[in-house]
Coordinates of C-alpha atoms in Angstrom, one line a residue:
Chain A
M1 CA 0.0 0.0 0.0
K2 CA 1.2 3.5 -0.8
P3 CA -1.0 5.8 1.3
P4 CA -0.2 9.0 -0.6
D5 CA -1.6 7.5 -3.9
L6 CA -4.7 6.2 -2.2
A7 CA -5.3 9.6 -0.6
D8 CA -4.8 11.2 -4.0
I9 CA -7.4 8.9 -5.6
I10 CA -9.9 9.6 -2.9
A11 CA -9.3 13.4 -3.0
A12 CA -9.8 13.4 -6.8
H13 CA -13.4 12.4 -6.3
S14 CA -14.3 14.8 -3.5
G15 CA -17.4 16.7 -4.2
R16 CA -18.7 13.9 -6.5
K17 CA -22.1 12.6 -5.6
G18 CA -22.2 8.8 -5.1
A19 CA -18.4 8.7 -5.2
L20 CA -17.8 5.2 -3.9
L21 CA -17.9 3.2 -7.1
P22 CA -15.7 5.7 -9.0
I23 CA -13.2 5.6 -6.1
L24 CA -13.3 1.7 -6.0
H25 CA -12.7 1.5 -9.8
D26 CA -9.6 3.8 -9.5
V27 CA -8.3 1.9 -6.5
Q28 CA -8.8 -1.5 -8.2
A29 CA -7.0 -0.2 -11.3
A30 CA -4.1 1.3 -9.3
F31 CA -3.5 -1.6 -6.9
G32 CA -5.1 -4.6 -8.5
C33 CA -7.4 -4.9 -5.5
V34 CA -9.3 -3.1 -2.8
D35 CA -7.8 -4.5 0.4
A36 CA -8.7 -3.9 4.1
T37 CA -6.4 -0.9 4.4
A38 CA -8.0 0.8 1.4
E39 CA -11.5 0.0 2.7
A40 CA -10.6 1.6 6.0
A41 CA -9.3 4.8 4.3
I42 CA -12.2 5.1 2.0
A43 CA -14.7 4.5 4.8
E44 CA -13.0 7.3 6.8
A45 CA -13.1 9.7 3.9
L46 CA -16.7 9.1 2.9
N47 CA -18.0 8.8 6.5
L48 CA -19.2 5.2 5.9
S49 CA -18.5 2.2 8.1
R50 CA -15.9 -0.3 7.0
A51 CA -18.6 -2.9 6.8
E52 CA -20.6 -0.8 4.3
V53 CA -17.5 -0.3 2.1
H54 CA -16.6 -4.0 2.4
G55 CA -20.2 -4.9 1.5
V56 CA -20.0 -2.9 -1.7
V57 CA -16.6 -4.3 -2.6
G58 CA -17.8 -7.9 -2.0
F59 CA -21.0 -7.3 -4.1
Y60 CA -19.4 -6.4 -7.5
H61 CA -17.5 -8.9 -9.6
D62 CA -15.0 -6.2 -10.8
F63 CA -13.5 -5.6 -7.3
T64 CA -11.2 -8.1 -5.6
A65 CA -9.9 -8.2 -2.0
R66 CA -6.5 -9.5 -3.0
A67 CA -4.3 -8.6 -6.0
D68 CA -3.7 -11.4 -8.5
P69 CA -0.6 -10.5 -10.5
R70 CA -1.2 -13.1 -13.2
P71 CA -2.2 -12.0 -16.7
E72 CA -5.9 -12.4 -17.3
V73 CA -7.9 -13.6 -20.3
Q74 CA -11.7 -13.1 -20.1
L75 CA -13.8 -15.6 -22.0
C76 CA -17.5 -15.0 -22.6
R77 CA -19.6 -18.0 -21.9
A78 CA -23.1 -16.5 -22.1
E79 CA -25.9 -17.8 -24.3
A80 CA -24.9 -16.3 -27.7
C81 CA -21.3 -17.4 -27.4
Q82 CA -22.6 -20.8 -26.2
A83 CA -24.7 -21.0 -29.4
R84 CA -21.5 -20.4 -31.4
G85 CA -19.6 -23.2 -29.6
V86 CA -17.5 -21.6 -26.9
E87 CA -18.1 -24.5 -24.5
A88 CA -16.1 -26.8 -26.7
L89 CA -13.1 -24.5 -26.4
V90 CA -13.0 -24.3 -22.6
A91 CA -11.0 -27.4 -21.7
A92 CA -8.2 -26.5 -24.1
A93 CA -8.1 -22.9 -22.9
E94 CA -7.9 -24.0 -19.3
A95 CA -5.1 -26.5 -20.1
A96 CA -3.2 -23.7 -21.9
A97 CA -3.8 -21.3 -19.0
G98 CA -2.7 -23.7 -16.3
D99 CA -1.7 -21.8 -13.1
R100 CA 0.2 -19.1 -15.1
V101 CA -2.8 -17.3 -16.6
R102 CA -6.1 -16.4 -15.0
L103 CA -8.9 -17.5 -17.3
R104 CA -12.0 -15.7 -16.2
T105 CA -15.6 -16.5 -17.3
V106 CA -17.5 -13.4 -18.2
Y107 CA -21.1 -13.0 -19.3
C108 CA -21.2 -11.0 -22.5
V109 CA -18.9 -8.5 -24.1
G110 CA -21.4 -7.3 -26.6
L111 CA -20.0 -9.1 -29.7
C112 CA -22.8 -11.6 -29.8
S113 CA -22.9 -12.3 -33.5
V114 CA -19.2 -13.1 -33.9
G115 CA -18.2 -15.3 -31.0
P116 CA -16.5 -17.1 -29.4
N117 CA -15.1 -13.9 -27.9
A118 CA -12.3 -13.0 -25.4
R119 CA -11.1 -9.9 -23.8
V120 CA -7.5 -9.1 -22.6
G121 CA -7.3 -5.7 -20.9
D122 CA -9.3 -3.4 -23.2
T123 CA -8.5 -5.5 -26.4
L124 CA -11.3 -7.7 -27.8
H125 CA -10.8 -10.8 -29.8
A126 CA -13.7 -12.3 -31.9
R127 CA -14.3 -15.3 -34.1
L128 CA -12.1 -17.5 -32.0
D129 CA -11.6 -21.2 -32.6
E130 CA -9.7 -23.5 -30.2
A131 CA -6.3 -22.8 -31.9
A132 CA -6.7 -19.1 -31.8
L133 CA -7.9 -19.0 -28.2
V134 CA -5.0 -21.3 -27.0
R135 CA -2.6 -19.0 -28.9
L136 CA -4.1 -16.0 -27.2
V137 CA -3.8 -17.6 -23.7
K138 CA -0.2 -18.7 -24.3
A139 CA 0.8 -15.3 -25.5
Q140 CA 0.0 -13.7 -22.1
Chain B
M1 CA -6.3 10.3 -52.7
T2 CA -8.7 7.5 -52.1
V3 CA -10.8 7.9 -49.0
V4 CA -11.5 4.6 -47.3
R5 CA -14.2 4.2 -44.6
I6 CA -13.6 1.6 -42.0
S7 CA -15.4 1.3 -38.7
D8 CA -13.8 1.7 -35.3
D9 CA -16.8 0.0 -33.6
A10 CA -15.6 -2.6 -31.0
L11 CA -16.8 -5.5 -33.1
A12 CA -14.9 -4.3 -36.1
L13 CA -11.8 -3.8 -33.9
A14 CA -12.2 -7.3 -32.5
C15 CA -12.4 -8.7 -36.0
G16 CA -9.1 -7.0 -37.0
A17 CA -10.1 -3.6 -38.4
D18 CA -7.0 -1.7 -37.1
A19 CA -4.7 -4.0 -39.1
V20 CA -6.7 -3.4 -42.2
V21 CA -6.6 0.4 -41.6
T22 CA -2.8 0.2 -41.3
A23 CA -2.5 -1.6 -44.6
F24 CA -4.7 0.9 -46.4
E25 CA -2.7 3.8 -45.0
A26 CA 0.5 2.1 -46.1
A27 CA -1.0 1.9 -49.5
G28 CA -1.4 5.7 -49.5
C29 CA -5.1 5.9 -48.8
T30 CA -6.8 8.2 -46.3
V31 CA -8.9 6.3 -43.9
E32 CA -11.9 7.7 -42.1
R33 CA -13.2 5.8 -39.0
V34 CA -16.9 5.6 -39.1
S35 CA -19.6 3.8 -37.1
S36 CA -20.5 0.3 -38.1
W37 CA -23.1 -0.4 -40.7
G38 CA -24.2 -3.3 -38.4
M39 CA -23.6 -6.1 -41.0
H40 CA -21.4 -8.1 -38.6
W41 CA -20.6 -11.0 -40.9
L42 CA -18.9 -8.6 -43.2
E43 CA -16.7 -6.8 -40.7
P44 CA -14.0 -5.5 -41.2
L45 CA -16.2 -3.8 -43.8
V46 CA -14.4 -1.4 -46.2
E47 CA -16.3 1.3 -48.0
I48 CA -14.9 3.3 -50.9
A49 CA -17.2 5.7 -52.7
G50 CA -20.2 3.9 -51.5
I51 CA -19.1 0.4 -52.6
G52 CA -18.4 -2.2 -49.9
W53 CA -15.9 -5.0 -49.5
G54 CA -16.0 -7.4 -46.6
P55 CA -14.7 -9.1 -44.6
V56 CA -11.3 -7.6 -45.5
T57 CA -8.0 -8.8 -44.2
P58 CA -4.6 -7.0 -44.6
D59 CA -3.4 -9.4 -47.3
R60 CA -6.4 -8.5 -49.5
V61 CA -6.0 -4.7 -49.3
A62 CA -3.9 -4.3 -52.4
E63 CA -6.6 -6.1 -54.4
V64 CA -9.3 -3.8 -53.0
V65 CA -7.3 -0.7 -53.8
A66 CA -6.9 -2.0 -57.4
G67 CA -10.7 -2.4 -57.6
K68 CA -10.5 -6.2 -57.7
A69 CA -11.3 -8.7 -54.9
D70 CA -14.7 -9.4 -56.5
D71 CA -15.4 -12.2 -54.1
L72 CA -15.4 -9.7 -51.2
C73 CA -17.4 -7.0 -53.0
I74 CA -21.0 -6.4 -52.0
G75 CA -21.7 -3.5 -54.3
P76 CA -23.3 -0.3 -53.0
V77 CA -23.6 -0.8 -49.3
A78 CA -26.8 1.2 -49.0
D79 CA -28.4 -1.0 -51.6
H80 CA -27.6 -4.3 -49.9
P81 CA -30.9 -6.1 -49.1
F82 CA -29.9 -6.3 -45.4
I83 CA -29.8 -2.5 -45.3
K84 CA -32.6 -1.7 -47.8
G85 CA -35.1 -3.8 -45.9
Q86 CA -34.7 -1.8 -42.7
Q87 CA -36.4 1.3 -41.4
R88 CA -33.5 3.0 -39.7
L89 CA -34.4 5.9 -37.4
T90 CA -32.3 5.4 -34.3
F91 CA -29.5 3.9 -36.5
A92 CA -29.9 6.3 -39.4
R93 CA -26.3 7.3 -39.2
A94 CA -24.8 3.8 -38.8
G95 CA -21.9 3.5 -41.2
K96 CA -22.3 7.0 -42.5
T97 CA -20.8 9.4 -40.0
R98 CA -17.7 9.7 -37.8
P99 CA -19.0 9.2 -34.3
L100 CA -17.1 12.1 -32.7
S101 CA -17.5 14.6 -35.5
L102 CA -19.8 17.4 -34.5
A103 CA -19.7 18.5 -38.2
D104 CA -21.0 15.1 -39.4
Y105 CA -23.7 15.2 -36.7
A106 CA -25.0 18.7 -37.5
A107 CA -24.9 17.9 -41.3
T108 CA -27.2 14.9 -40.7
G109 CA -29.8 16.8 -38.8
G110 CA -28.2 16.8 -35.4
W111 CA -29.3 19.2 -32.7
A112 CA -32.4 20.3 -34.6
A113 CA -34.7 18.4 -32.3
L114 CA -33.2 19.8 -29.2
T115 CA -33.5 23.4 -30.6
R116 CA -37.1 22.7 -31.4
A117 CA -37.8 21.1 -28.0
R118 CA -36.3 24.1 -26.2
S119 CA -38.7 26.3 -28.0
M120 CA -41.6 24.3 -26.7
T121 CA -42.9 24.0 -23.1
P122 CA -42.0 20.9 -21.1
A123 CA -45.6 19.8 -21.2
E124 CA -45.7 20.1 -25.0
V125 CA -42.5 18.0 -25.3
V126 CA -44.0 15.3 -23.0
A127 CA -47.2 15.3 -25.1
E128 CA -45.3 14.6 -28.3
V129 CA -43.4 11.7 -26.7
T130 CA -46.7 10.3 -25.5
A131 CA -48.3 10.8 -28.9
S132 CA -45.5 8.9 -30.5
G133 CA -46.3 5.7 -28.6
L134 CA -42.6 5.3 -27.5
R135 CA -42.3 2.5 -25.0
G136 CA -39.2 1.7 -22.9
R137 CA -36.8 -0.2 -25.1
G138 CA -34.8 -1.7 -22.2
G139 CA -37.4 -4.5 -21.9
A140 CA -40.3 -3.4 -19.7
G141 CA -42.0 -1.5 -22.5
F142 CA -43.5 1.1 -20.2
P143 CA -44.8 4.2 -22.0
A144 CA -42.0 6.8 -22.0
G145 CA -44.4 9.7 -22.1
T146 CA -46.2 8.5 -19.0
K147 CA -42.9 8.2 -17.1
W148 CA -41.8 11.7 -18.2
Q149 CA -45.2 13.1 -17.2
T150 CA -44.8 11.7 -13.7
V151 CA -41.4 13.3 -13.3
L152 CA -42.5 16.6 -14.7
G153 CA -45.3 16.8 -12.3
A154 CA -43.3 15.6 -9.3
R155 CA -42.5 17.9 -6.5
G156 CA -38.8 18.8 -6.0
S157 CA -36.4 21.3 -7.5
T158 CA -33.7 18.7 -8.1
K159 CA -34.4 16.1 -10.8
Y160 CA -32.3 13.7 -12.8
V161 CA -32.2 11.9 -16.1
V162 CA -30.5 8.6 -15.9
C163 CA -29.6 6.6 -19.0
N164 CA -29.5 2.8 -18.4
A165 CA -26.6 1.6 -20.5
D166 CA -26.0 -1.6 -18.5
E167 CA -26.8 -3.8 -21.5
G168 CA -25.9 -7.1 -20.0
D169 CA -28.2 -9.4 -21.9
S170 CA -26.4 -12.0 -24.0
G171 CA -27.5 -11.4 -27.6
T172 CA -27.7 -7.6 -27.3
F173 CA -25.4 -5.0 -28.6
A174 CA -27.6 -2.2 -29.9
D175 CA -26.8 0.1 -26.9
R176 CA -23.1 -0.5 -27.4
M177 CA -23.3 0.2 -31.1
L178 CA -25.3 3.4 -30.5
M179 CA -23.0 4.7 -27.8
E180 CA -20.0 4.0 -29.9
G181 CA -21.5 5.0 -33.3
D182 CA -23.8 7.9 -32.6
P183 CA -23.1 9.2 -29.1
F184 CA -24.4 12.7 -29.8
Q185 CA -27.8 11.3 -30.5
L186 CA -28.0 9.8 -27.1
I187 CA -26.8 13.1 -25.5
E188 CA -29.3 15.1 -27.5
G189 CA -32.1 12.7 -26.4
M190 CA -31.1 13.1 -22.7
A191 CA -31.0 16.9 -23.1
I192 CA -34.5 16.9 -24.5
A193 CA -35.7 14.7 -21.6
A194 CA -34.0 17.0 -19.2
H195 CA -35.9 20.0 -20.7
A196 CA -39.2 18.0 -20.6
V197 CA -39.0 17.1 -16.9
G198 CA -36.9 19.9 -15.4
A199 CA -33.7 18.0 -14.7
Q200 CA -30.3 19.7 -14.4
Q201 CA -28.0 16.7 -14.3
G202 CA -27.8 13.4 -16.2
Y203 CA -25.9 10.2 -15.7
I204 CA -25.1 7.4 -18.2
Y205 CA -24.5 4.2 -16.3
V206 CA -22.5 2.0 -18.7
R207 CA -21.4 -1.5 -17.9
S208 CA -17.6 -1.9 -17.4
E209 CA -17.5 -4.6 -20.1
Y210 CA -17.9 -1.8 -22.7
P211 CA -14.6 0.1 -22.5
H212 CA -14.8 1.5 -26.0
A213 CA -18.3 2.9 -25.4
I214 CA -17.2 4.5 -22.2
A215 CA -14.3 6.2 -23.9
K216 CA -16.5 7.4 -26.9
L217 CA -19.2 8.7 -24.6
S218 CA -16.8 10.6 -22.4
A219 CA -15.2 12.3 -25.4
A220 CA -18.6 13.0 -26.9
I221 CA -19.9 14.6 -23.7
D222 CA -16.9 16.9 -23.6
L223 CA -17.4 17.9 -27.3
A224 CA -21.2 18.4 -26.9
A225 CA -21.1 20.3 -23.6
E226 CA -21.9 23.7 -25.1
H227 CA -24.9 22.3 -27.0
I228 CA -26.6 20.9 -24.0
T229 CA -25.6 23.4 -21.3
P230 CA -26.9 24.1 -18.6
F231 CA -27.7 20.4 -18.6
A232 CA -24.7 18.3 -17.8
I233 CA -24.0 14.6 -18.2
E234 CA -21.6 12.3 -16.3
V235 CA -20.6 8.8 -17.3
R236 CA -20.6 6.3 -14.5
V237 CA -19.1 2.8 -14.9
G238 CA -20.7 -0.4 -13.6
A239 CA -18.7 -3.0 -11.9
G240 CA -19.7 -6.3 -13.4
A241 CA -23.1 -6.9 -11.9
Y242 CA -25.8 -8.0 -14.4
V243 CA -28.6 -7.1 -11.9
C244 CA -27.6 -3.4 -12.1
G245 CA -29.5 -3.3 -15.4
E246 CA -32.6 -3.3 -13.2
E247 CA -33.5 0.3 -12.7
T248 CA -33.6 0.4 -8.9
S249 CA -30.5 -1.7 -8.6
L250 CA -28.8 0.8 -11.0
L251 CA -29.9 3.7 -8.8
N252 CA -28.5 2.1 -5.7
S253 CA -25.2 1.4 -7.6
L254 CA -25.1 5.1 -8.7
E255 CA -25.5 6.1 -5.1
G256 CA -22.5 4.0 -4.1
K257 CA -24.3 1.1 -2.6
R258 CA -24.6 -2.6 -3.3
G259 CA -26.8 -3.1 -6.3
E260 CA -29.8 -4.4 -4.4
V261 CA -33.3 -4.0 -5.9
R262 CA -35.7 -1.6 -4.3
A263 CA -39.4 -2.3 -3.8
K264 CA -41.7 -0.1 -5.9
P265 CA -43.6 2.1 -4.8
P266 CA -42.0 4.5 -4.5
L267 CA -41.4 4.8 -8.2
P268 CA -38.1 6.2 -9.3
A269 CA -40.0 8.8 -11.2
L270 CA -41.0 10.3 -7.8
E271 CA -38.2 9.1 -5.5
G272 CA -35.3 7.9 -7.6
L273 CA -31.6 9.0 -7.5
F274 CA -30.7 10.4 -4.2
G275 CA -34.4 10.5 -3.3
C276 CA -35.2 12.9 -6.2
P277 CA -37.6 12.5 -9.1
T278 CA -35.7 10.7 -11.8
V279 CA -36.3 9.6 -15.4
V280 CA -34.6 6.2 -15.9
N281 CA -34.7 5.2 -19.6
N282 CA -32.7 2.8 -21.8
V283 CA -30.2 4.0 -24.3
L284 CA -32.5 3.2 -27.3
T285 CA -35.5 4.9 -25.7
L286 CA -33.6 8.1 -25.2
A287 CA -31.9 7.9 -28.7
A288 CA -35.3 7.6 -30.3
V289 CA -36.3 11.0 -28.8
P290 CA -34.5 13.3 -31.3
H291 CA -36.5 11.6 -34.2
I292 CA -39.7 12.0 -32.3
L293 CA -39.1 15.7 -31.5
A294 CA -38.1 16.5 -35.1
K295 CA -40.9 18.3 -36.9
D296 CA -43.8 15.8 -37.5
G297 CA -41.5 13.2 -35.9
A298 CA -44.1 11.9 -33.4
A299 CA -46.7 11.3 -36.0
L300 CA -44.3 9.5 -38.3
Y301 CA -43.1 7.3 -35.4
A302 CA -46.6 6.4 -34.3
R303 CA -47.6 5.4 -37.9
L304 CA -45.0 2.6 -37.8
G305 CA -45.6 -0.6 -36.1
I306 CA -48.7 -2.6 -35.1
D307 CA -51.3 -2.5 -32.3
R308 CA -49.7 -1.0 -29.2
S309 CA -46.1 -1.5 -30.4
R310 CA -45.4 1.7 -32.2
G311 CA -42.3 2.9 -34.0
T312 CA -39.2 0.9 -34.8
M313 CA -37.1 -1.7 -32.8
P314 CA -33.4 -2.1 -33.4
I315 CA -33.4 -5.9 -33.4
Q316 CA -30.1 -7.6 -32.7
L317 CA -29.4 -10.8 -34.7
A318 CA -27.0 -12.9 -32.7
G319 CA -25.8 -16.4 -31.8
N320 CA -25.5 -19.1 -34.4
I321 CA -26.8 -17.0 -37.3
R322 CA -25.3 -16.5 -40.7
H323 CA -26.1 -12.8 -41.1
G324 CA -25.7 -11.3 -37.6
G325 CA -26.0 -7.7 -36.9
L326 CA -28.3 -4.7 -36.3
Y327 CA -31.7 -4.8 -38.0
E328 CA -33.9 -1.9 -37.2
T329 CA -37.5 -2.2 -38.4
A330 CA -41.1 -1.5 -37.5
F331 CA -42.8 -3.8 -35.0
G332 CA -44.7 -6.6 -36.6
I333 CA -42.0 -8.6 -38.4
T334 CA -42.0 -12.3 -37.8
L335 CA -39.2 -14.5 -36.4
D336 CA -39.3 -16.6 -39.5
E337 CA -38.4 -13.6 -41.6
L338 CA -35.8 -12.4 -39.1
V339 CA -34.0 -15.8 -38.6
N340 CA -34.4 -17.4 -42.0
T341 CA -34.9 -14.8 -44.7
I342 CA -32.8 -11.9 -43.3
G343 CA -30.6 -13.9 -41.0
G344 CA -30.0 -16.6 -43.5
G345 CA -30.4 -19.4 -41.0
T346 CA -27.5 -20.8 -38.9
T347 CA -23.8 -20.1 -39.4
S348 CA -23.2 -23.8 -39.0
G349 CA -25.7 -24.8 -41.7
R350 CA -27.4 -27.1 -39.3
P351 CA -31.2 -26.7 -38.7
V352 CA -32.4 -24.0 -36.3
K353 CA -33.4 -25.7 -33.1
A354 CA -34.4 -22.8 -30.9
V355 CA -34.3 -19.0 -30.7
Q356 CA -34.0 -17.1 -27.4
V357 CA -35.5 -13.7 -27.6
G358 CA -35.1 -11.1 -25.0
G359 CA -31.9 -12.1 -23.3
P360 CA -31.2 -14.7 -20.6
L361 CA -34.6 -14.1 -19.0
G362 CA -36.4 -14.6 -22.3
A363 CA -38.3 -17.7 -23.4
Y364 CA -36.8 -20.2 -25.9
I365 CA -39.0 -20.1 -28.9
H366 CA -39.7 -23.2 -31.0
P367 CA -39.7 -23.0 -34.8
S368 CA -43.4 -23.8 -34.7
Q369 CA -43.9 -20.3 -33.1
F370 CA -41.9 -18.4 -35.7
H371 CA -45.0 -16.8 -37.1
L372 CA -45.2 -14.6 -34.0
P373 CA -45.2 -10.9 -34.9
F374 CA -42.6 -8.8 -33.1
D375 CA -45.0 -7.0 -30.7
Y376 CA -44.9 -6.6 -26.9
E377 CA -48.4 -8.0 -26.3
A378 CA -48.2 -10.9 -28.9
Y379 CA -45.0 -12.2 -27.2
A380 CA -46.5 -11.9 -23.7
E381 CA -49.5 -13.9 -24.8
A382 CA -47.2 -16.6 -26.0
D383 CA -45.4 -16.7 -22.6
A384 CA -42.4 -15.0 -24.1
L385 CA -40.9 -11.5 -24.1
I386 CA -39.2 -9.1 -26.5
G387 CA -37.0 -7.6 -23.9
H388 CA -34.2 -5.5 -25.4
G389 CA -34.7 -7.0 -28.9
G390 CA -31.9 -9.5 -28.9
I391 CA -32.4 -12.7 -30.8
V392 CA -30.0 -15.6 -30.2
V393 CA -30.2 -18.5 -32.6
F394 CA -29.3 -22.0 -31.6
D395 CA -28.7 -24.9 -34.0
H396 CA -29.4 -28.6 -33.6
S397 CA -26.5 -29.1 -31.3
A398 CA -28.1 -27.1 -28.5
D399 CA -28.9 -29.1 -25.3
M400 CA -32.1 -27.4 -24.0
A401 CA -31.8 -29.0 -20.5
A402 CA -28.2 -27.6 -20.2
L403 CA -29.5 -24.2 -21.2
A404 CA -32.3 -24.5 -18.6
R405 CA -29.7 -25.3 -16.0
F406 CA -27.6 -22.4 -17.2
A407 CA -30.6 -20.1 -16.7
F408 CA -30.7 -21.1 -13.0
Q409 CA -26.9 -20.9 -12.7
F410 CA -26.8 -17.4 -14.2
C411 CA -29.5 -16.3 -11.9
A412 CA -27.6 -17.7 -8.9
A413 CA -24.4 -15.9 -10.0
E414 CA -26.0 -12.6 -10.6
S415 CA -28.7 -12.5 -7.9
C416 CA -28.5 -9.4 -5.7
G417 CA -29.4 -11.7 -2.8
K418 CA -32.3 -9.7 -1.4
C419 CA -35.2 -12.1 -1.9
T420 CA -35.3 -15.7 -1.1
P421 CA -37.1 -17.1 -4.2
C422 CA -34.3 -15.7 -6.4
R423 CA -31.3 -16.1 -4.1
I424 CA -32.1 -19.7 -3.0
G425 CA -34.4 -20.8 -5.7
S426 CA -31.8 -20.4 -8.4
T427 CA -29.4 -22.7 -6.7
R428 CA -32.1 -25.3 -5.9
G429 CA -33.3 -25.0 -9.5
A430 CA -29.9 -25.9 -10.9
E431 CA -29.7 -28.9 -8.5
L432 CA -33.2 -29.9 -9.5
I433 CA -32.3 -29.9 -13.2
D434 CA -29.2 -32.0 -12.4
R435 CA -31.4 -34.6 -10.6
I436 CA -33.9 -34.6 -13.4
R437 CA -31.2 -35.2 -16.0
S438 CA -29.7 -38.0 -14.0
G439 CA -33.1 -39.8 -14.2
G440 CA -34.4 -38.9 -10.8
K441 CA -32.0 -40.9 -8.7
A442 CA -33.6 -42.5 -5.7
M443 CA -32.1 -39.9 -3.4
P444 CA -33.8 -37.0 -1.7
D445 CA -32.6 -33.5 -2.1
A446 CA -29.5 -32.8 0.0
V447 CA -31.3 -30.3 2.2
E448 CA -34.4 -32.5 2.6
A449 CA -32.1 -35.3 3.9
L450 CA -30.8 -33.2 6.8
A451 CA -31.6 -34.5 10.2
Q452 CA -33.3 -31.3 11.3
M453 CA -35.8 -31.4 8.3
H454 CA -38.3 -33.4 10.3
N455 CA -41.3 -33.2 8.0
A456 CA -39.5 -33.4 4.7
R457 CA -39.6 -36.2 2.3
K458 CA -36.9 -38.8 2.9
S459 CA -37.1 -40.9 -0.3
G460 CA -36.3 -39.9 -3.8
R461 CA -38.8 -38.5 -6.3
S462 CA -39.9 -40.0 -9.6
F463 CA -39.2 -38.1 -12.8
E464 CA -42.7 -36.8 -12.9
E465 CA -42.5 -35.7 -9.3
E466 CA -39.3 -33.8 -10.0
L467 CA -41.0 -32.0 -12.9
Q468 CA -43.8 -31.1 -10.6
L469 CA -41.4 -29.7 -8.0
L470 CA -39.6 -27.8 -10.8
D471 CA -43.0 -26.3 -11.8
D472 CA -43.7 -25.3 -8.2
L473 CA -40.2 -23.7 -7.9
C474 CA -40.8 -21.8 -11.1
E475 CA -44.1 -20.5 -9.8
T476 CA -42.6 -19.4 -6.5
M477 CA -39.8 -17.6 -8.3
Q478 CA -42.1 -16.0 -10.8
F479 CA -44.6 -14.6 -8.2
G480 CA -42.3 -14.3 -5.2
S481 CA -39.3 -12.4 -6.7
L482 CA -38.9 -8.7 -6.3
C483 CA -37.6 -8.2 -9.8
A484 CA -37.3 -9.8 -13.2
L485 CA -34.0 -11.6 -12.5
G486 CA -35.7 -14.1 -10.2
G487 CA -39.1 -13.4 -11.7
F488 CA -38.4 -14.2 -15.3
T489 CA -35.8 -17.0 -14.9
P490 CA -38.8 -19.5 -15.2
Y491 CA -39.3 -18.2 -18.8
P492 CA -36.3 -19.9 -20.3
V493 CA -36.7 -22.9 -18.0
R494 CA -40.3 -23.6 -18.6
S495 CA -40.1 -23.0 -22.4
A496 CA -37.2 -25.4 -22.7
L497 CA -39.1 -28.0 -20.8
K498 CA -42.3 -27.5 -22.7
H499 CA -41.0 -27.6 -26.2
W500 CA -38.0 -29.9 -25.9
P501 CA -38.9 -32.4 -23.2
E502 CA -36.8 -35.1 -24.9
D503 CA -33.7 -33.2 -23.9
F504 CA -34.5 -33.6 -20.2
R505 CA -34.7 -37.4 -20.2

């Protein structure tokens, strides 16, 4: 934890109504997680209880309590991508990921006519077959 | 200097548009990044002087520049049957303008509706929206004019316009395309709404899974600030919760809380964001407003469609479909025409087995029902729903029992947790489907077998009894859930069971 950076993030949102989610997004992006120390500092600044802040962090899929330094590949497994055969790719993708890469299931990235689809950071990959997905995972 | 138009829509990018752009620039062409035409099977689509080529890859660029590559050429894009058959109002600019060009927006009629609306009284603006018959395009189909009327008449000096851009349904991408392709139209629609109800501040709540839309919107808001002042808009990003597409859950999320659903009453129109009167409308609803507030726009809109479904619906063709993309047309079109004629059947070439309309909470529709006209009430009568207009096509390889189980599993993963039928019923439902598919093993439910469950059944159920239990569970979820997440999960489950019982044995 680098307290000065955290304080800067919180201060940048002062005066914003409903500031908690914007703050949590920035903290997650900066530190890879929202841990107990961050929750305490945010609670103090927003005059909320630590439990309330923790409750919000725990509710949303995007926020994690601990940082995971591994590279991440998000794979959509919602209905439209299922209809285009994503499930048949999962085993090979998991094997390629092993423990080195975090393969995360997401539900919909909005490319529902060209799946199977994956997302790495803010880069999207469509029309994936097993070979292309395995290549993508191995490249991380 | 050849001007080449290639989209920077997220789908085009995901299909490799940037590499194609680089190749054209290397060949000495000027490339303009435009919104997507919405013919997804052709992306990356390349347009030169109105003629289209697609899907183009970097290795074919030289041929296209030389006027060859006939196998990729589709002729004049605007004359393509997929485009010609549509009635594009909300997506009128798709493929034609640069999303962040104020000049392109003004040259295609932009800001005229806002100017006209601001010369009218709020009550007059609301009356025109009501006369158009516009209904909420997020899925509920509630009359927009009625909602605006409530907010206009509400007491309170602080009011808000909130745009629901949490488009989480699988099979839907119209909001994403609109935000990325024509963001000024959404901004103009929100500004008109603000004038109509007396709001000073607007928020667009976009799901975090749409990074390109978030960036485009933020840039567009900065560019358009002078046009909409004193109304101001702020983009807020969701955090991965599907339930935050439900309007009260969204409001709680905006307020910095867990995305729990609120009971109604009070209606958000009276007590919404931060307790103030709030208009909450979907992206497509708000984006339709500039057309309605154009001169004679309301009457034109109301003339399209059938029965009480007025205007156009941007239908999203998705899943295992040959011609996927954005198809905007008047209400009344049949699924047969959408899936088979326009969509071209499945990508795989195998027969169409089922179509899910309306997202993960929509019913699975059997080919025998493909005569259904796209209409809110017609679908409701058939125990189905239009939802946000997404259509997901499944071919013969679909396992309807697995999809029914997925419906419960998705509900369990995304439940806000507030009400028992949804929170617990979804998990029990998935277990129930597993027991049914295993042939109704002679074992009781794990919870029923616990020692403290004194009056519970201790022996296994027959297949028919498990189906009866499933039906009871569906009824409990449908009538006992606070919102559509638990309430509508029975739609995909029951429809799968009703029309494809053989998949459950």
